[in-house]
XYZ file of C-alpha atoms in Angstrom:
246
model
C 0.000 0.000 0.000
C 2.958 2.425 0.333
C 2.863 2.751 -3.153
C -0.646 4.080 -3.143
C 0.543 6.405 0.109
C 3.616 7.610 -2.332
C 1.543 8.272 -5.796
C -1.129 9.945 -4.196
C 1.836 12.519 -2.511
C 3.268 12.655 -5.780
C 0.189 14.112 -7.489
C -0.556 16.722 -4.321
C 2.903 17.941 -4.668
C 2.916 17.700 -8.624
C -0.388 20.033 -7.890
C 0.800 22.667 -6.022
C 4.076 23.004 -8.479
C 2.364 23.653 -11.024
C -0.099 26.657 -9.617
C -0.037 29.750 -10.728
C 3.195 31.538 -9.589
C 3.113 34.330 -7.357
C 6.028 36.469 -9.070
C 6.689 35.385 -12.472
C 10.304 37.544 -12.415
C 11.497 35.544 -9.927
C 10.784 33.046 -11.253
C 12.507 33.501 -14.396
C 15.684 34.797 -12.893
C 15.529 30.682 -10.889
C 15.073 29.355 -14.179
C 18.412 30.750 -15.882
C 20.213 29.988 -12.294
C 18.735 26.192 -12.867
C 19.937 25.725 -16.378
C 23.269 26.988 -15.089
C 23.415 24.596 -12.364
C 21.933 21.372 -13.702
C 22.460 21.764 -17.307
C 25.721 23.842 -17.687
C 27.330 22.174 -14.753
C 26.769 18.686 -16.120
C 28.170 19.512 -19.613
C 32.039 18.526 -19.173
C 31.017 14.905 -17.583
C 28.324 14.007 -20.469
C 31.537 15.290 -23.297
C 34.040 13.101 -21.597
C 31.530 9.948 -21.016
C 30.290 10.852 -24.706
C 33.605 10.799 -26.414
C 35.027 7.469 -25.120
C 31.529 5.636 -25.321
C 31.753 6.650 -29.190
C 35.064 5.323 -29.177
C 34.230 1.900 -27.366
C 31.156 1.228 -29.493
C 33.408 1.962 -32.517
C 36.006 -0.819 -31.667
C 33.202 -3.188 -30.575
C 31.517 -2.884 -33.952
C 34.567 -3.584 -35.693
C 35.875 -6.685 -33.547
C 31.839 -8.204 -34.381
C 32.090 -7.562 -38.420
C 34.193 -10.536 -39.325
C 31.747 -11.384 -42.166
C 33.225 -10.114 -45.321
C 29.505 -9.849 -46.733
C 29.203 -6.879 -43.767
C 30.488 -4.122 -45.583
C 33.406 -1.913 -43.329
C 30.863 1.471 -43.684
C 28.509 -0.782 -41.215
C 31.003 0.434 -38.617
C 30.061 3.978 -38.651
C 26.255 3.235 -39.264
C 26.399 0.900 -36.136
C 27.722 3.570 -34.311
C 25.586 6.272 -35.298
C 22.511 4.605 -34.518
C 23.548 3.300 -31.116
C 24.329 6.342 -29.911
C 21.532 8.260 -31.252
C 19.091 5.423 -29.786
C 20.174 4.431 -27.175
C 23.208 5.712 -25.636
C 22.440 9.532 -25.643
C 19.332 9.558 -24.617
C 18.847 6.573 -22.147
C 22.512 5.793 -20.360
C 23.290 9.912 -20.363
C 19.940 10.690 -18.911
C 20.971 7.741 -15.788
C 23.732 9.030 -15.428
C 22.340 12.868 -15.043
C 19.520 11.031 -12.560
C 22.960 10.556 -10.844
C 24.266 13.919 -10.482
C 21.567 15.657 -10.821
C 18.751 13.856 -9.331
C 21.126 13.722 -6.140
C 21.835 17.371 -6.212
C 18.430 18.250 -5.962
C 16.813 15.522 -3.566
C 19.769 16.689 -1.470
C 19.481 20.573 -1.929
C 15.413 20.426 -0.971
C 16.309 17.865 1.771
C 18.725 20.105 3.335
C 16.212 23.147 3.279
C 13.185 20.823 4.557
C 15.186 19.650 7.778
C 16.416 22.904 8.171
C 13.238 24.521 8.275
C 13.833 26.624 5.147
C 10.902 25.017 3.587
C 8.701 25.927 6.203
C 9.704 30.006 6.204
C 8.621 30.099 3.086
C 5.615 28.614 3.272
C 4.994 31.289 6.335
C 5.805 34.006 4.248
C 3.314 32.944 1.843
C 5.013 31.117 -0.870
C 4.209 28.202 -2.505
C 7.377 26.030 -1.301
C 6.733 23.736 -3.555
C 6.426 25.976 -6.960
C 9.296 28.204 -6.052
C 11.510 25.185 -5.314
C 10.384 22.605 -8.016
C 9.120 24.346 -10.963
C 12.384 26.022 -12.382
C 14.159 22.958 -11.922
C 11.601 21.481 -14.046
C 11.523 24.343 -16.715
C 15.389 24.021 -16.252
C 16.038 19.879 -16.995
C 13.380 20.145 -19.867
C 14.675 22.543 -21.617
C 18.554 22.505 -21.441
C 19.092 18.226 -21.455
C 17.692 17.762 -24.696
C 20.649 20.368 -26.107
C 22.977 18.008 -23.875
C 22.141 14.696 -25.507
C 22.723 16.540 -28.955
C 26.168 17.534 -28.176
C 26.820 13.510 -26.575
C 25.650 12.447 -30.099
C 28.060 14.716 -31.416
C 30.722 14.001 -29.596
C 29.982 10.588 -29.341
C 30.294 10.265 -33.376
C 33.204 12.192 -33.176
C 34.894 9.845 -30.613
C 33.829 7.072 -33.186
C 35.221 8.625 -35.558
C 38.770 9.450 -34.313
C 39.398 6.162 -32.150
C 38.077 4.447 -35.967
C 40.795 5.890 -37.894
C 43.304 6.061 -35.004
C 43.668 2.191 -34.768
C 42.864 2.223 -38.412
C 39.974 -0.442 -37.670
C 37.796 1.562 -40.907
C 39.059 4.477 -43.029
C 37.465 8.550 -42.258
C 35.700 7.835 -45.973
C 33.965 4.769 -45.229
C 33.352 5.873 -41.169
C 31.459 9.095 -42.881
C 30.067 6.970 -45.413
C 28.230 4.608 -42.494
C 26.925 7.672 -40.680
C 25.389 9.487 -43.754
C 23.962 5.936 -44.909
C 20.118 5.362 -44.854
C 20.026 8.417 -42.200
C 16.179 8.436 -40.205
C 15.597 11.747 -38.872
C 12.666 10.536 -36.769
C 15.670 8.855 -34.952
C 16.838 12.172 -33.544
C 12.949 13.348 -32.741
C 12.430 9.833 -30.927
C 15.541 10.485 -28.810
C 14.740 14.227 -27.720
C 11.145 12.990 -26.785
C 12.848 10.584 -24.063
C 14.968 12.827 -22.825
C 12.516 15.256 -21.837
C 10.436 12.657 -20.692
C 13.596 11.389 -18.948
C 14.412 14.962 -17.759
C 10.845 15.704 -16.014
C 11.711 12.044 -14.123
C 14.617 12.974 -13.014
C 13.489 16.099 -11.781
C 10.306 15.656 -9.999
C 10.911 12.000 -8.615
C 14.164 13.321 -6.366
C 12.428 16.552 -5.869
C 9.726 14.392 -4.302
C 12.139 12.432 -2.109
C 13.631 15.855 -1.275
C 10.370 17.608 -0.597
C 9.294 14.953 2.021
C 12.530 14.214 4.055
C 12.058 14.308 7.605
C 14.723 14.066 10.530
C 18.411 15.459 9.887
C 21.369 14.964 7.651
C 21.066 11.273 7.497
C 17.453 11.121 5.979
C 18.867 14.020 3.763
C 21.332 10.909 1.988
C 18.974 8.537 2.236
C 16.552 10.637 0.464
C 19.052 11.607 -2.221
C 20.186 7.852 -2.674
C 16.371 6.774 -3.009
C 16.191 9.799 -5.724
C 18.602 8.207 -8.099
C 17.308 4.510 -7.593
C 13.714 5.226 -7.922
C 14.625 7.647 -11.006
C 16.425 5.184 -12.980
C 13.968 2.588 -12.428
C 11.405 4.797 -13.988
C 13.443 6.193 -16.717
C 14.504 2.294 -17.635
C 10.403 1.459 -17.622
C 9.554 4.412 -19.627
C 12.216 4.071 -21.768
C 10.411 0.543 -23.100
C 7.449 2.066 -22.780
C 8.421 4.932 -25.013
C 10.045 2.810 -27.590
C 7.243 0.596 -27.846
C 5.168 3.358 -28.819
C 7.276 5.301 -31.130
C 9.161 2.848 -32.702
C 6.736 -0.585 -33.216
């Protein structure tokens, strides 16, 4: 039944988020400090990751074509696609429900036990809108330009750890990525990461929101944050390919 107990919080919190802000300037000045914090912040981690997954998936596709009936472009075109399905969109976004899904459980945590949460709500502010929504606005909008630049860089990696080892030529690596190229593919990806993004966000704000006691509820909330997020993210990740992709 805790499940029930949990979903039905959810929803009441979900609720009051989404009311009608009191002061939409401050607002908007949260929102650009968000993106700065969750989306900026998490840029250099997501380029490194990006780079040497490209790489790794690269090398892997070449050590499985032995068949000389697969033709060597198949490396490229092996790569592309995994990292525009898959990779980018579903192993970055767990990793962000990571960093940032423990940054904010752990950031709302702190100001619940602390009391923070409660001085705002006596000076008549919605706690829950001022505190959740930009990070909301925030994740949305900045992660889906963060899982373009991984595909980027992630082809790139491909591309230089291909012709470093000398595993496929640049021709024939460009060759596979420009072959039989489905721009739905890219649209299919950006709709799970902002699906994925609005996860991440409002499941550890949720764990964050509700912590009770002191600094050791505040980690446990933050490590229940990432679990429960990348559960989700994993089940809505079949769920989303089932429906855009069958």
């Amino acid at each position: 039944m805790r499940i029930f107990y949990d979903l039905g919080r959810y929803y009441i919190m979900m609720g009051r988020v989404f009311k009608k802000p009191e002061k939409y300037s401050i607002y908007r000045k949260q929102i650009l400090i968000e993106i700065d914090k969750l989306g900026v912040g998490s840029l250099g981690i997501v380029a490194i990751i990006s780079f040497f997954m490209g790489a790794v998936i690269t090398i892997q596709a070449a050590f499985g074509f032995t068949s000389p009936w697969v033709p060597i472009y198949a490396i490229g075109l092996t790569t592309r696609d995994s990292i525009i399905l898959e990779f980018s969109p579903t192993i970055v976004s767990l990793i962000l429900a990571g960093k940032v899904g423990s940054n904010i459980a752990s950031e709302i945590g702190t100001m619940k036990v602390t009391e923070q949460v409660d001085a705002l709500e006596i000076m008549g502010i919605n706690s829950a809108g001022y505190l959740i929504l930009p990070k909301i606005i925030a994740t949305v909008f900045i992660n889906p330009f963060l899982i373009l630049i991984s595909m980027a860089l992630g082809i790139f990696g491909g591309w230089i750890c291909g012709i470093g080892t000398h595993v496929v030529t640049s021709y024939q690596y460009v060759y596979g990525v420009q072959y039989d190229f489905n721009p739905f593919n890219i649209v299919y990806a950006l709709i799970k990461t902002m699906v994925f993004a609005f996860i991440i966000t409002t499941v550890s704000a949720y764990h964050g929101y509700y912590t009770e006691g002191g600094a050791l509820e505040v980690g446990r909330s933050s490590t229940k944050a990432v679990v429960y997020s990348s559960i989700l993210i994993l089940v809505f990740n079949f769920i989303l390919t089932q429906l855009l992709l069958a």
